[in-house]
């Protein structure tokens, strides 16, 4: 089944404890992206990747890192999480970096205390 | 205000009625997309309309785009309880050689049996 998977789905952690949220797609998509969703703010892009080894900042990149070593994987790294990073995170992929719909993962609900 | 703004923020109708949601945006776009999100889940792509198209249909969905007014509407005909969800418009913009999707805050649609 064609899909985007994320792990973990739920995570509660403490301030400053490094964490990684994994994202994997099995559709051979070039483009991948991370979003966070907060009440009243909609979805905001954190980072995106047009293809392997090419990543760039979105609208809210502060406090996050990403890497794209393989086409299928695009992990999101929080080196030192803070409570303002409590949010619902979505990974998405698209066949190409232009004018295509995006396929979303199921989401990761992160709580930082 | 954001690039994409949806109206209304919430809509409650009876099963069988039609639901119309509107989206307005500010800058030139390559395309406009509509997504559905069931509570706390990932977004599902519904339909993409390109900037040179005026109307598009997919099953019970009808999307219109008026680039002169910078607005779009999504019509769901003969609504069903399963249509209860949040609906987001996303404008596809050209950004640093790639497409950037900018999401609105969404319309929460409730279909009452």
Short mmCIF file of N, CA, C and O in Angstrom, two decimals, chain A residues 9-80:
data_model
loop_
_atom_site.label_atom_id
_atom_site.label_comp_id
_atom_site.label_asym_id
_atom_site.label_seq_id
_atom_site.Cartn_x
_atom_site.Cartn_y
_atom_site.Cartn_z
N UNK A 9 3.77 7.82 16.90
CA UNK A 9 2.53 8.54 16.70
C UNK A 9 2.24 9.49 17.85
O UNK A 9 1.65 10.55 17.66
N UNK A 10 2.66 9.12 19.02
CA UNK A 10 2.48 9.96 20.20
C UNK A 10 3.79 9.95 20.99
O UNK A 10 4.43 8.92 21.12
N UNK A 11 4.13 11.12 21.52
CA UNK A 11 5.36 11.20 22.29
C UNK A 11 5.23 12.30 23.33
O UNK A 11 4.86 13.43 22.99
N UNK A 12 5.53 11.94 24.57
CA UNK A 12 5.60 12.91 25.65
C UNK A 12 7.04 12.91 26.13
O UNK A 12 7.59 11.85 26.45
N UNK A 13 7.65 14.07 26.16
CA UNK A 13 9.05 14.15 26.55
C UNK A 13 9.27 15.37 27.43
O UNK A 13 8.35 16.15 27.68
N UNK A 14 10.51 15.55 27.87
CA UNK A 14 10.84 16.67 28.74
C UNK A 14 11.73 17.65 28.00
O UNK A 14 12.43 17.29 27.04
N UNK A 15 11.72 18.86 28.46
CA UNK A 15 12.54 19.91 27.86
C UNK A 15 13.99 19.50 27.78
O UNK A 15 14.56 19.02 28.77
N UNK A 16 14.57 19.68 26.59
CA UNK A 16 16.00 19.45 26.41
C UNK A 16 16.41 18.05 26.01
O UNK A 16 17.57 17.82 25.67
N UNK A 17 15.50 17.11 26.01
CA UNK A 17 15.86 15.73 25.67
C UNK A 17 15.70 15.51 24.16
O UNK A 17 14.58 15.46 23.64
N UNK A 18 16.80 15.31 23.50
CA UNK A 18 16.81 15.18 22.04
C UNK A 18 15.88 14.07 21.58
O UNK A 18 15.80 13.00 22.19
N UNK A 19 15.18 14.34 20.48
CA UNK A 19 14.29 13.31 19.94
C UNK A 19 14.27 13.38 18.41
O UNK A 19 14.59 14.42 17.81
N UNK A 20 13.91 12.27 17.83
CA UNK A 20 13.79 12.16 16.38
C UNK A 20 12.43 11.57 16.04
O UNK A 20 12.02 10.56 16.62
N UNK A 21 11.76 12.20 15.10
CA UNK A 21 10.52 11.66 14.55
C UNK A 21 10.84 11.17 13.15
O UNK A 21 11.33 11.94 12.31
N UNK A 22 10.59 9.90 12.91
CA UNK A 22 10.93 9.35 11.60
C UNK A 22 9.78 9.51 10.62
O UNK A 22 8.60 9.55 11.01
N UNK A 23 10.12 9.60 9.36
CA UNK A 23 9.14 9.67 8.28
C UNK A 23 9.67 8.84 7.12
O UNK A 23 10.84 9.00 6.72
N UNK A 24 8.82 8.01 6.57
CA UNK A 24 9.23 7.17 5.45
C UNK A 24 8.09 7.07 4.45
O UNK A 24 6.93 6.96 4.83
N UNK A 25 8.44 7.13 3.16
CA UNK A 25 7.43 6.96 2.11
C UNK A 25 7.88 5.88 1.14
O UNK A 25 9.07 5.73 0.87
N UNK A 26 6.92 5.13 0.62
CA UNK A 26 7.23 4.01 -0.27
C UNK A 26 6.75 4.26 -1.69
O UNK A 26 6.48 3.31 -2.44
N UNK A 27 6.65 5.53 -2.07
CA UNK A 27 6.10 5.88 -3.38
C UNK A 27 7.17 6.44 -4.31
O UNK A 27 6.85 6.95 -5.39
N UNK A 28 8.43 6.38 -3.90
CA UNK A 28 9.54 6.88 -4.71
C UNK A 28 9.38 8.38 -5.02
O UNK A 28 9.76 8.86 -6.09
N UNK A 29 8.81 9.12 -4.06
CA UNK A 29 8.59 10.54 -4.26
C UNK A 29 9.88 11.33 -4.09
O UNK A 29 10.72 11.02 -3.23
N UNK A 30 9.99 12.37 -4.90
CA UNK A 30 11.17 13.24 -4.83
C UNK A 30 11.08 14.20 -3.64
O UNK A 30 12.05 14.46 -2.96
N UNK A 31 9.90 14.76 -3.45
CA UNK A 31 9.72 15.88 -2.52
C UNK A 31 9.15 15.39 -1.21
O UNK A 31 8.20 14.61 -1.18
N UNK A 32 9.74 15.88 -0.11
CA UNK A 32 9.20 15.59 1.22
C UNK A 32 9.22 16.84 2.06
O UNK A 32 10.02 17.75 1.82
N UNK A 33 8.32 16.88 3.03
CA UNK A 33 8.17 18.11 3.80
C UNK A 33 7.66 17.78 5.20
O UNK A 33 7.00 16.75 5.40
N UNK A 34 7.97 18.66 6.14
CA UNK A 34 7.44 18.56 7.49
C UNK A 34 6.61 19.80 7.79
O UNK A 34 6.99 20.93 7.45
N UNK A 35 5.47 19.57 8.47
CA UNK A 35 4.58 20.65 8.90
C UNK A 35 4.29 20.46 10.38
O UNK A 35 4.31 19.34 10.90
N UNK A 36 3.94 21.57 11.00
CA UNK A 36 3.34 21.48 12.32
C UNK A 36 1.97 22.13 12.27
O UNK A 36 1.75 23.10 11.50
N UNK A 37 1.06 21.58 13.04
CA UNK A 37 -0.31 22.10 13.06
C UNK A 37 -0.66 22.53 14.47
O UNK A 37 -0.59 21.73 15.41
N UNK A 38 -1.03 23.77 14.62
CA UNK A 38 -1.40 24.33 15.90
C UNK A 38 -2.76 25.00 15.80
O UNK A 38 -3.07 25.61 14.76
N UNK A 39 -3.55 24.92 16.85
CA UNK A 39 -4.90 25.52 16.81
C UNK A 39 -4.84 27.00 16.45
O UNK A 39 -4.06 27.77 16.99
N UNK A 40 -5.67 27.39 15.50
CA UNK A 40 -5.74 28.78 15.09
C UNK A 40 -4.65 29.22 14.14
O UNK A 40 -4.71 30.34 13.60
N UNK A 41 -3.66 28.36 13.91
CA UNK A 41 -2.54 28.73 13.03
C UNK A 41 -2.46 27.87 11.79
O UNK A 41 -1.63 28.11 10.91
N UNK A 42 -3.28 26.85 11.70
CA UNK A 42 -3.25 25.99 10.53
C UNK A 42 -1.96 25.18 10.45
O UNK A 42 -1.29 24.94 11.46
N UNK A 43 -1.61 24.77 9.26
CA UNK A 43 -0.37 24.03 9.04
C UNK A 43 0.73 24.98 8.58
O UNK A 43 0.52 25.79 7.67
N UNK A 44 1.87 24.85 9.19
CA UNK A 44 3.01 25.68 8.81
C UNK A 44 4.18 24.77 8.47
O UNK A 44 4.46 23.81 9.19
N UNK A 45 4.88 25.12 7.41
CA UNK A 45 5.97 24.28 6.94
C UNK A 45 7.23 24.51 7.76
O UNK A 45 7.64 25.66 7.97
N UNK A 46 7.87 23.42 8.16
CA UNK A 46 9.09 23.51 8.97
C UNK A 46 10.31 23.43 8.06
O UNK A 46 11.17 24.31 8.05
N UNK A 47 10.43 22.33 7.34
CA UNK A 47 11.52 22.10 6.39
C UNK A 47 10.95 21.32 5.21
O UNK A 47 9.92 20.66 5.32
N UNK A 48 11.68 21.40 4.10
CA UNK A 48 11.31 20.59 2.97
C UNK A 48 12.57 20.10 2.27
O UNK A 48 13.68 20.61 2.49
N UNK A 49 12.37 19.09 1.40
CA UNK A 49 13.49 18.51 0.67
C UNK A 49 13.05 18.22 -0.76
O UNK A 49 12.08 17.49 -0.96
N UNK A 50 13.75 18.78 -1.72
CA UNK A 50 13.37 18.57 -3.12
C UNK A 50 13.88 17.23 -3.64
O UNK A 50 13.30 16.66 -4.57
N UNK A 51 14.98 16.77 -3.10
CA UNK A 51 15.45 15.42 -3.40
C UNK A 51 16.58 15.09 -2.43
O UNK A 51 16.88 15.88 -1.53
N UNK A 52 17.22 13.95 -2.64
CA UNK A 52 18.24 13.49 -1.70
C UNK A 52 19.34 14.54 -1.56
O UNK A 52 19.79 15.11 -2.54
N UNK A 53 19.70 14.78 -0.32
CA UNK A 53 20.78 15.70 0.05
C UNK A 53 20.45 17.17 -0.20
O UNK A 53 21.33 18.02 -0.05
N UNK A 54 19.20 17.47 -0.58
CA UNK A 54 18.79 18.86 -0.78
C UNK A 54 17.65 19.17 0.17
O UNK A 54 16.54 18.66 0.01
N UNK A 55 17.94 20.00 1.17
CA UNK A 55 16.90 20.40 2.12
C UNK A 55 16.92 21.92 2.26
O UNK A 55 17.95 22.56 2.00
N UNK A 56 15.81 22.46 2.68
CA UNK A 56 15.76 23.91 2.88
C UNK A 56 14.70 24.25 3.91
O UNK A 56 13.79 23.46 4.19
N UNK A 57 14.85 25.45 4.48
CA UNK A 57 13.96 25.88 5.54
C UNK A 57 12.59 26.26 5.01
O UNK A 57 12.47 26.82 3.92
N UNK A 58 11.59 25.98 5.84
CA UNK A 58 10.25 26.45 5.56
C UNK A 58 9.99 27.73 6.34
O UNK A 58 10.89 28.56 6.52
N UNK A 59 8.78 27.85 6.84
CA UNK A 59 8.39 29.08 7.53
C UNK A 59 8.78 29.12 9.00
O UNK A 59 8.96 30.18 9.58
N UNK A 60 8.88 27.95 9.62
CA UNK A 60 9.15 27.90 11.07
C UNK A 60 10.25 26.88 11.37
O UNK A 60 10.02 25.91 12.08
N UNK A 61 11.49 27.09 10.91
CA UNK A 61 12.53 26.08 11.06
C UNK A 61 13.28 26.10 12.40
O UNK A 61 14.01 25.15 12.72
N UNK A 62 13.08 27.17 13.18
CA UNK A 62 13.89 27.32 14.39
C UNK A 62 13.64 26.17 15.36
O UNK A 62 12.50 25.86 15.70
N UNK A 63 14.72 25.58 15.83
CA UNK A 63 14.62 24.49 16.80
C UNK A 63 14.52 23.11 16.18
O UNK A 63 14.41 22.12 16.91
N UNK A 64 14.57 23.02 14.86
CA UNK A 64 14.43 21.75 14.17
C UNK A 64 15.61 21.52 13.23
O UNK A 64 16.23 22.45 12.74
N UNK A 65 15.89 20.25 12.98
CA UNK A 65 16.84 19.85 11.96
C UNK A 65 16.24 18.72 11.16
O UNK A 65 15.38 17.97 11.66
N UNK A 66 16.71 18.57 9.94
CA UNK A 66 16.29 17.44 9.11
C UNK A 66 17.49 16.91 8.37
O UNK A 66 18.54 17.54 8.31
N UNK A 67 17.32 15.72 7.79
CA UNK A 67 18.34 15.18 6.89
C UNK A 67 17.63 14.34 5.84
O UNK A 67 16.55 13.79 6.08
N UNK A 68 18.23 14.24 4.67
CA UNK A 68 17.64 13.42 3.60
C UNK A 68 18.78 12.64 2.96
O UNK A 68 19.31 12.99 1.92
N UNK A 69 19.16 11.55 3.61
CA UNK A 69 20.26 10.72 3.12
C UNK A 69 19.76 9.70 2.11
O UNK A 69 20.52 9.21 1.26
N UNK A 70 18.51 9.32 2.26
CA UNK A 70 17.91 8.36 1.32
C UNK A 70 16.62 8.98 0.80
O UNK A 70 16.00 9.80 1.48
N UNK A 71 16.19 8.55 -0.34
CA UNK A 71 15.01 9.12 -0.95
C UNK A 71 13.76 8.89 -0.11
O UNK A 71 12.89 9.74 -0.02
N UNK A 72 13.66 7.74 0.51
CA UNK A 72 12.43 7.37 1.19
C UNK A 72 12.30 7.95 2.59
O UNK A 72 11.22 8.01 3.13
N UNK A 73 13.39 8.38 3.22
CA UNK A 73 13.34 8.79 4.63
C UNK A 73 13.65 10.27 4.83
O UNK A 73 14.55 10.81 4.17
N UNK A 74 12.94 10.86 5.75
CA UNK A 74 13.12 12.30 6.02
C UNK A 74 12.85 12.55 7.50
O UNK A 74 11.79 13.05 7.87
N UNK A 75 13.79 12.22 8.36
CA UNK A 75 13.55 12.39 9.80
C UNK A 75 13.59 13.85 10.25
O UNK A 75 14.33 14.66 9.69
N UNK A 76 12.80 14.13 11.27
CA UNK A 76 12.76 15.45 11.90
C UNK A 76 13.42 15.32 13.27
O UNK A 76 13.04 14.48 14.07
N UNK A 77 14.41 16.18 13.50
CA UNK A 77 15.19 16.10 14.73
C UNK A 77 14.97 17.35 15.57
O UNK A 77 15.08 18.47 15.05
N UNK A 78 14.65 17.14 16.84
CA UNK A 78 14.58 18.24 17.79
C UNK A 78 15.74 18.06 18.76
O UNK A 78 15.71 17.16 19.60
N UNK A 79 16.77 18.87 18.60
CA UNK A 79 17.99 18.70 19.39
C UNK A 79 17.74 19.00 20.87
O UNK A 79 18.24 18.32 21.75
N UNK A 80 16.97 20.04 21.14
CA UNK A 80 16.69 20.44 22.53
C UNK A 80 15.24 20.94 22.58
O UNK A 80 15.00 22.15 22.57
#
